[in-house]
């Protein structure tokens, strides 16, 4: 009998990183060393780490974007639904069911909300795209109200919802999000969190990168902490929330001086009771 160490119950592995090592600049900069990470079907898995820890690099290794950023997968493998993704370009990985919301909400600013969504469905037929877009507009009323608006004129929170909607246009089995709460107000962060939970409940597995550990761990089935180029800690969301080093690093003030969600939350509570 094996002990369940990934909060997975009996679910099958959807995504597996096996001893993944990545470097940049022709091997001069080592970014990841022997990273092991698994997302089981139906899970929300969170990847924590301070700035520069290698979180975005991990997603690039999965999405196939590494070669486009000057990076290379030096050793190890990325398996999706049991198949090695080696040699598959980013579009092929999207087609296989892996969608990503990139850091910094990269919507197309000069396209409308509708046009951004259509662009997101680029591997799908026109009929599929129209159907999925209708579902996404239903899910995000704010986007439905702004269908003809240029994305660049929307607020940060609205753009983030559009970026998520655009990624969903592919009907992914795995949705990856790179710091979706960065720079957004606590109320919007809460909304985005609820959307991620909804998307997951509807059957999409999630790999979420966050510095907002309090928010992310609260919804995580399982979580990994990257430190020193590799996985330094892992456990269920509850286990990591209780971990003193995680509390110190991620639940106080973030390493780059930004206030974490928890700090802002505590401050609001104090304000509310005084
Ligand atoms: N395109 C790149 N070229 C060279 N070095 C890079 C590149 N992207 C990231 N790095 C380096 O790799 C390490 C991990 O970066 P990154 O994955 O972006 O971290 P995180 O997303 O956790 O902040 C950092 O030391 C960073 O400077
Ligand atoms: Mg990053």
Coordinates of C-alpha atoms and ligand atoms in Angstrom, one line a residue:
X1 CA 0.0 0.0 0.0
X2 CA 1.4 3.4 -0.9
X3 CA 0.9 6.5 1.1
X4 CA -1.0 9.3 -0.7
X5 CA 1.5 12.2 -0.6
X6 CA -0.2 14.4 -3.2
X7 CA -3.7 15.0 -1.9
X8 CA -4.9 13.1 -5.0
X9 CA -7.2 10.4 -3.7
X10 CA -7.4 7.9 -6.5
X11 CA -7.2 10.4 -9.3
X12 CA -4.7 9.8 -12.2
X13 CA -1.7 12.0 -12.8
X14 CA -2.5 14.6 -15.6
X15 CA 0.7 16.5 -15.6
X16 CA 4.1 15.1 -14.4
X17 CA 7.4 16.9 -14.2
X18 CA 10.1 14.4 -13.8
X19 CA 13.6 15.7 -12.7
X20 CA 13.2 18.8 -14.8
X21 CA 16.3 20.9 -15.2
X22 CA 16.3 24.2 -17.1
X23 CA 19.0 26.7 -18.0
X24 CA 19.1 30.0 -19.8
X25 CA 21.7 31.7 -22.0
X26 CA 23.3 28.6 -23.3
X27 CA 23.6 26.9 -19.9
X28 CA 25.1 30.0 -18.2
X29 CA 22.1 30.5 -15.9
X30 CA 20.6 27.5 -14.2
X31 CA 17.0 28.2 -13.4
X32 CA 15.6 24.8 -12.3
X33 CA 17.3 21.7 -11.0
X34 CA 15.5 18.3 -10.8
X35 CA 12.0 19.6 -10.3
X36 CA 9.4 17.0 -9.5
X37 CA 5.8 18.1 -9.6
X38 CA 2.5 16.3 -10.3
X39 CA -1.0 17.6 -11.0
X40 CA -3.6 14.9 -10.7
X41 CA -6.9 15.1 -12.6
X42 CA -9.3 17.5 -11.0
X43 CA -6.8 19.1 -8.7
X44 CA -5.9 22.7 -8.0
X45 CA -2.1 22.7 -7.5
X46 CA -0.3 25.8 -6.3
X47 CA 3.3 26.7 -7.0
X48 CA 4.8 29.2 -4.6
X49 CA 8.2 30.9 -4.6
X50 CA 9.7 34.3 -4.2
X51 CA 10.7 36.4 -7.2
X52 CA 13.2 34.6 -9.4
X53 CA 12.5 31.2 -7.8
X54 CA 11.7 29.7 -11.2
X55 CA 7.9 29.7 -11.2
X56 CA 7.4 31.2 -14.7
X57 CA 10.2 29.0 -16.0
X58 CA 8.3 25.9 -14.8
X59 CA 5.2 27.0 -16.7
X60 CA 7.4 27.7 -19.8
X61 CA 8.8 24.2 -19.6
X62 CA 5.2 22.9 -19.6
X63 CA 3.8 25.2 -22.3
X64 CA 6.7 24.7 -24.6
X65 CA 7.6 28.4 -24.6
X66 CA 11.2 27.8 -23.2
X67 CA 13.0 28.0 -26.6
X68 CA 11.3 31.3 -27.3
X69 CA 12.7 32.8 -24.0
X70 CA 16.3 31.6 -24.6
X71 CA 15.8 28.7 -22.2
X72 CA 16.4 25.0 -22.7
X73 CA 15.2 21.9 -21.0
X74 CA 18.5 20.3 -20.2
X75 CA 17.2 17.1 -18.7
X76 CA 14.1 15.5 -17.3
X77 CA 10.7 15.1 -18.9
X78 CA 7.2 16.8 -19.0
X79 CA 4.4 14.2 -19.3
X80 CA 0.9 15.2 -20.1
X81 CA -1.8 12.5 -19.8
X82 CA 1.1 10.0 -19.8
X83 CA 2.7 11.3 -23.0
X84 CA 6.1 13.0 -23.2
X85 CA 5.7 16.5 -24.6
X86 CA 9.2 16.6 -25.8
X87 CA 9.5 18.1 -29.3
X88 CA 5.9 19.5 -29.3
X89 CA 5.6 23.2 -30.0
X90 CA 3.4 25.5 -27.9
X91 CA 0.4 25.3 -30.3
X92 CA 0.4 21.5 -30.2
X93 CA 0.4 21.6 -26.4
X94 CA -2.5 24.0 -26.4
X95 CA -4.3 21.6 -28.7
X96 CA -3.6 18.8 -26.4
X97 CA -5.4 20.6 -23.6
X98 CA -2.9 22.9 -21.9
X99 CA -3.8 26.6 -21.7
X100 CA -2.0 29.4 -19.9
X101 CA -2.8 32.8 -18.6
X102 CA 0.6 34.6 -18.8
X103 CA 2.1 36.9 -16.2
X104 CA 0.9 40.5 -16.6
X105 CA -2.5 39.8 -18.3
X106 CA -1.3 39.9 -21.9
X107 CA -4.6 40.6 -23.6
X108 CA -4.5 42.2 -27.0
X109 CA -5.1 45.9 -26.1
X110 CA -6.2 47.0 -29.6
X111 CA -8.7 44.2 -30.0
X112 CA -12.2 44.2 -28.5
X113 CA -13.2 41.7 -25.8
X114 CA -15.0 39.6 -28.4
X115 CA -12.0 39.6 -30.7
X116 CA -9.7 38.6 -27.8
X117 CA -11.9 35.7 -27.1
X118 CA -12.1 34.6 -30.7
X119 CA -8.3 34.8 -30.9
X120 CA -8.1 32.5 -27.9
X121 CA -9.9 29.8 -29.7
X122 CA -7.4 29.6 -32.5
X123 CA -7.1 25.8 -32.6
X124 CA -10.9 25.4 -32.7
X125 CA -13.5 25.5 -35.4
X126 CA -15.7 28.6 -35.9
X127 CA -18.8 26.8 -34.6
X128 CA -16.9 25.6 -31.5
X129 CA -15.5 29.1 -30.9
X130 CA -19.0 30.8 -31.1
X131 CA -20.4 28.3 -28.6
X132 CA -17.6 28.5 -26.2
X133 CA -17.5 32.3 -26.3
X134 CA -21.2 32.4 -25.4
X135 CA -20.5 30.2 -22.4
X136 CA -17.6 32.4 -21.3
X137 CA -19.6 35.6 -21.6
X138 CA -22.3 34.0 -19.5
X139 CA -19.7 33.0 -16.9
X140 CA -18.1 36.5 -16.8
X141 CA -21.0 39.1 -17.0
X142 CA -18.5 41.9 -16.9
X143 CA -17.1 40.7 -20.2
X144 CA -20.6 40.4 -21.7
X145 CA -21.2 44.0 -20.8
X146 CA -18.0 45.1 -22.6
X147 CA -18.0 42.9 -25.6
X148 CA -17.2 45.7 -28.1
X149 CA -14.8 47.5 -25.8
X150 CA -11.1 47.6 -26.6
X151 CA -9.3 45.4 -24.1
X152 CA -6.7 48.0 -23.4
X153 CA -9.3 50.4 -22.0
X154 CA -10.5 48.0 -19.3
X155 CA -9.4 47.9 -15.7
X156 CA -6.7 45.5 -14.5
X157 CA -9.3 43.2 -13.0
X158 CA -11.4 43.1 -16.1
X159 CA -8.3 42.4 -18.3
X160 CA -7.4 39.5 -16.0
X161 CA -10.9 38.1 -16.4
X162 CA -10.5 38.5 -20.2
X163 CA -7.1 36.8 -20.1
X164 CA -8.7 33.8 -18.2
X165 CA -11.7 33.8 -20.5
X166 CA -9.4 33.8 -23.5
X167 CA -7.4 30.8 -22.1
X168 CA -10.7 28.9 -21.5
X169 CA -11.6 29.3 -25.2
X170 CA -9.5 26.2 -25.9
X171 CA -11.6 24.2 -23.4
X172 CA -8.4 23.1 -21.7
X173 CA -8.0 20.1 -19.4
X174 CA -5.2 22.0 -17.6
X175 CA -5.4 25.7 -17.0
X176 CA -2.1 27.3 -15.8
X177 CA -2.2 30.8 -14.3
X178 CA 0.9 32.9 -13.7
X179 CA 0.3 35.3 -10.7
X180 CA -3.2 36.3 -11.7
X181 CA -3.7 38.4 -8.6
X182 CA -0.6 40.5 -9.0
X183 CA -1.3 44.2 -8.6
X184 CA -5.1 43.8 -8.2
X185 CA -7.2 45.0 -5.3
X186 CA -8.2 42.5 -2.6
X187 CA -11.8 42.5 -3.7
X188 CA -10.8 41.6 -7.3
X189 CA -8.4 39.0 -6.0
X190 CA -11.3 37.4 -4.2
X191 CA -13.4 37.4 -7.4
X192 CA -10.6 35.8 -9.4
X193 CA -10.1 33.2 -6.7
X194 CA -13.8 32.3 -6.9
X195 CA -13.6 32.0 -10.6
X196 CA -10.6 29.7 -10.4
X197 CA -12.6 27.5 -7.9
X198 CA -15.6 27.5 -10.3
X199 CA -13.5 26.6 -13.3
X200 CA -12.0 23.7 -11.4
X201 CA -15.4 22.5 -10.2
X202 CA -16.5 22.4 -13.8
X203 CA -13.8 19.8 -14.4
X204 CA -10.6 21.8 -15.4
X205 CA -7.4 20.9 -13.5
X206 CA -5.5 24.0 -12.4
X207 CA -1.8 24.8 -11.9
X208 CA -1.7 28.2 -10.1
X209 CA 1.4 30.3 -9.5
X210 CA 1.0 32.8 -6.7
X211 CA 2.9 35.0 -4.3
X212 CA -0.4 35.5 -2.4
X213 CA 0.0 32.3 -0.4
X214 CA -3.0 32.9 1.9
X215 CA -5.4 33.0 -1.0
X216 CA -3.7 30.3 -3.0
X217 CA -3.2 27.7 -0.3
X218 CA -6.8 28.2 0.9
X219 CA -8.0 26.7 -2.4
X220 CA -5.1 24.3 -3.1
X221 CA -5.5 20.5 -3.0
X222 CA -1.7 20.3 -3.1
X223 CA 1.1 22.8 -3.2
X224 CA 4.8 23.1 -4.0
X225 CA 7.3 25.7 -2.8
X226 CA 10.2 26.4 -5.1
X227 CA 13.4 27.6 -3.5
X228 CA 17.0 27.2 -4.5
X229 CA 16.0 26.2 -8.0
X230 CA 14.1 23.1 -6.8
X231 CA 11.1 21.9 -4.8
X232 CA 12.0 22.8 -1.2
X233 CA 8.6 22.0 0.4
X234 CA 5.4 20.3 -0.6
X235 CA 2.1 19.3 1.0
X236 CA -1.6 19.8 1.0
X237 CA -2.8 23.4 1.2
X238 CA -3.6 23.0 4.9
X239 CA -0.2 21.5 5.6
X240 CA 1.7 24.4 4.0
X241 CA -0.6 27.0 5.6
X242 CA 0.6 25.5 9.0
X243 CA 4.3 25.4 8.0
X244 CA 6.2 28.0 9.9
X245 CA 8.7 28.8 7.1
X246 CA 5.9 29.2 4.7
X247 CA 4.1 31.5 7.1
X248 CA 7.3 33.6 7.6
X249 CA 8.1 33.9 3.9
X250 CA 4.7 34.1 2.3
X251 CA 2.1 35.1 4.9
X252 CA 3.7 38.2 6.1
X253 CA 5.3 40.7 3.8
X254 CA 6.5 39.3 0.5
X255 CA 10.3 39.2 -0.1
X256 CA 10.2 42.1 -2.6
X257 CA 8.5 44.3 -0.1
X258 CA 5.0 44.1 -1.5
X259 CA 2.3 43.6 1.1
X260 CA 0.8 40.1 0.9
X261 CA -2.9 39.4 0.7
X262 CA -2.7 38.4 4.4
X263 CA -1.2 41.6 5.5
X264 CA -3.8 43.6 3.6
X265 CA -6.6 41.4 4.9
X266 CA -5.4 41.8 8.6
X267 CA -5.2 45.5 8.1
X268 CA -8.8 45.7 6.8
X269 CA -10.1 43.5 9.7
X270 CA -8.3 45.8 12.2
X271 CA -9.9 48.8 10.5
X272 CA -13.3 47.2 10.6
X273 CA -13.2 46.5 14.3
X274 CA -11.8 49.8 15.5
Ligands
LIG1 N1 14.7 34.7 -20.5 C1 15.6 34.6 -19.5 N2 16.9 34.7 -19.8 C2 17.8 34.5 -18.8 N3 17.5 34.3 -17.5 C3 16.2 34.2 -17.2 C4 15.2 34.3 -18.2 N4 14.0 34.2 -17.6 C5 14.2 33.9 -16.3 N5 15.6 33.9 -16.0 C6 16.2 33.7 -14.7 O1 15.8 32.4 -14.3 C7 15.4 32.5 -12.9 C8 14.0 32.1 -12.7 O2 13.2 33.1 -13.3 P1 11.6 33.0 -13.3 O3 11.2 31.6 -13.7 O4 11.1 34.1 -14.1 O5 11.2 33.2 -11.8 P2 9.8 33.6 -11.1 O6 8.7 33.4 -12.1 O7 9.7 32.6 -9.9 O8 9.9 35.0 -10.6 C9 15.8 33.9 -12.4 O9 17.1 33.8 -11.9 C10 15.7 34.7 -13.7 O10 16.6 35.8 -13.6
LIG2 MG1 7.3 34.8 -12.8

